[in-house]
Amino acid sequence: MELIYEKSRPGRRAGGVPRHDLPKAEIPAGLRRAVPPRLPEVTEPELVRHFTALADRNFGIDTGFYPLGSCTMKHNPRVNERAAALPGFRDLHPLQEDEGAQGALDLMWRLQAYLAEITGLPGISLQPAAGSQGELTGLMLMRAYFADRGEGEQRDTIVTADTAHGTNPASVTMAGFKLEKVATDERGNLDLSDLRAKVTERTAGLMLTNPSTLGLFDEGIEEVAEIFHGAGALLYYDGANLNAVVGRSRPGDMGFDIVHINLHKTFSQPHGGGGPGGGPVAVRDTIEPFLPSPQVVRDGDVFRLDHDRPKSIGRVRGFAGPFGVFVRSYAFMRAYGPELKEMSDVAVLNANYLLARLRDVFELPYDRHCMHEFVLSARNLKREHGITALDVAKRLMDFGIHPPTVYFPLVVPEALMIEPTETEVKERLDEFVDAMHEIAREAAEDPELLRTAPHTRPVTRLDEVRAAKEPVVRHDFADRATTPAGTV
Ligand SMILES: Cc1ncc(COP(=O)(O)O)c(C=O)c1O
């Protein structure tokens, strides 16, 4: 497919803007560009066709089944888009004074109350814009909490599981803590003897996903909480997998002190490709004074942003947070009402259905019922036919299915991490099972077909090492006959 720059012809335009009669902006000469940017020059129909063709080549949850483990690619009900586009929400200025934004503040206050109920923790900040930013905020809260108790210097280490999502160690490092990793035992739980040896008076806390990235609920979670609290440390819950437990169990009841929630994964917000998202944090009352400022509060029937929070860690995001995500997630929760737990029940049921139908074809490293996702291994195909998890993933694309997450978590060789979500009907799940069975057959009968897959997609097998090491991310004008749009 031609690049838009290759379609460019001098003088063509997709539209025009009337000349303005405003005074020239006074920009210092040193900051002014000498030459305008070299934008492609195309007509409007060519422009629309170009981007429509690109969009057609893309794959998304609206195109087909997307069982990308850990990412919870569920359907986003369209009615939530309607709610987010209501003029009173859509056109609200972020600097609107509180009196003129009562509806929006009311919605945020209600969302906070729901999240407090779901997590079992009373203090909420809606500010963080993603799960990873929630993690960083949570760790900053831990720092502030220990500094306030005079233990700031002493508590310098955070413990994570060896199955942790990559953002966990990254957040720990960004927050200035040292990292200590704990092993997973043969049932997929935290290894308690390894854990006991690593929790000391220097430990600030644990950062854990439960269910873990193996899709397994930690059977020793109460003991884990006792070990950390017994050592004066805190427990942080990476709520990225909350989709598995809503209405069934609450991180606060498990003993966690700080939680982040991925609104875009558990509730509603189209995501993928890095955003946009929402990563509110929920905390125990002892940590509430340190929450980011401002906080949405209610005085009688009036809602306002409270900036008077002397112990707060300050702002972690501009304005009041990712407001569109709040509206969609709130609308999603209201649509379920008191039956919200059905969401998690069906997510877990769907995952166990797939697990039961695939366990004979792929290896199952931890032979237990799973939660909302599960991890298989393609180790058997590799051993018997030289076929890897990557080959399986690429071949699935030929069946019109997005591949699962592969090679994660790191403790499972040739990992295939599968998360169907609750929004899929049985026919789609069965199609996936059929495709996986077919691929396992092909691995034995025609392995080359898998090694060279995908065959039917716009982009076939990439040289992934070269793509990573020599990425081409800008148009090379030197080699192309593209005329600059003019000079100043
Ligand atoms: C277990 C886990 N933790 C944290 C994150 C980070 O969340 P976000 O992508 O919103 O930054 C993810 C994202 O997939 C995750 O799966």
Short mmCIF file of C-alpha atoms and ligand atoms in Angstrom, two decimals, residues 69-72 129-135 163-168 209 211-213 238-241 260-265 271 274-275 277-279 373 408 417 419, ligand 1:
data_model
loop_
_atom_site.label_atom_id
_atom_site.label_comp_id
_atom_site.label_asym_id
_atom_site.label_seq_id
_atom_site.Cartn_x
_atom_site.Cartn_y
_atom_site.Cartn_z
CA GLY A 69 -4.68 -12.36 28.22
CA SER A 70 -4.15 -9.68 30.86
CA CYS A 71 -5.64 -6.98 28.62
CA THR A 72 -9.39 -7.75 29.07
CA ALA A 129 -5.03 7.92 33.96
CA ALA A 130 -3.98 4.26 33.64
CA GLY A 131 -3.25 1.16 35.69
CA SER A 132 0.46 1.85 35.60
CA GLN A 133 -0.08 5.41 36.83
CA GLY A 134 -2.29 3.99 39.59
CA GLU A 135 0.64 1.76 40.57
CA THR A 163 4.73 -13.56 37.59
CA ALA A 164 4.25 -9.78 37.95
CA HIS A 165 3.23 -7.64 35.00
CA GLY A 166 6.15 -5.60 33.66
CA THR A 167 4.65 -2.35 34.89
CA ASN A 168 5.02 -3.51 38.53
CA THR A 209 -2.12 -9.19 41.27
CA PRO A 211 -5.82 -13.52 40.60
CA SER A 212 -2.27 -13.55 39.31
CA THR A 213 -1.18 -13.28 35.70
CA ASP A 238 -2.70 -4.52 41.20
CA GLY A 239 -6.37 -4.51 40.22
CA ALA A 240 -5.81 -5.20 36.54
CA ASN A 241 -7.45 -8.60 37.06
CA HIS A 260 -5.70 0.39 41.63
CA ILE A 261 -8.58 -0.37 39.29
CA ASN A 262 -8.22 -0.42 35.49
CA LEU A 263 -11.56 1.18 34.58
CA HIS A 264 -10.84 0.51 30.89
CA LYS A 265 -10.48 -3.22 31.50
CA HIS A 271 -8.67 0.71 24.84
CA GLY A 274 -1.81 2.57 24.88
CA GLY A 275 -5.00 4.21 26.01
CA GLY A 277 -7.61 4.61 30.31
CA GLY A 278 -8.48 5.22 33.93
CA GLY A 279 -6.56 3.88 36.95
CA GLU A 373 -7.96 -16.16 32.21
CA PHE A 408 4.08 -14.06 29.45
CA MET A 417 -2.27 -16.52 28.00
CA GLU A 419 -8.70 -14.29 28.33
C1 LIG B 1 -1.51 -7.21 35.59
C2 LIG B 1 -1.41 -5.83 35.00
N1 LIG B 1 -0.95 -4.83 35.77
C3 LIG B 1 -0.86 -3.57 35.30
C4 LIG B 1 -1.22 -3.25 34.02
C5 LIG B 1 -1.04 -1.84 33.52
O1 LIG B 1 -2.24 -1.21 33.23
P1 LIG B 1 -2.31 -0.04 32.13
O2 LIG B 1 -2.12 -0.69 30.80
O3 LIG B 1 -3.66 0.57 32.31
O4 LIG B 1 -1.21 0.94 32.45
C6 LIG B 1 -1.71 -4.26 33.17
C7 LIG B 1 -2.09 -3.97 31.77
O5 LIG B 1 -2.40 -4.79 30.97
C8 LIG B 1 -1.82 -5.58 33.68
O6 LIG B 1 -2.29 -6.58 32.93
#
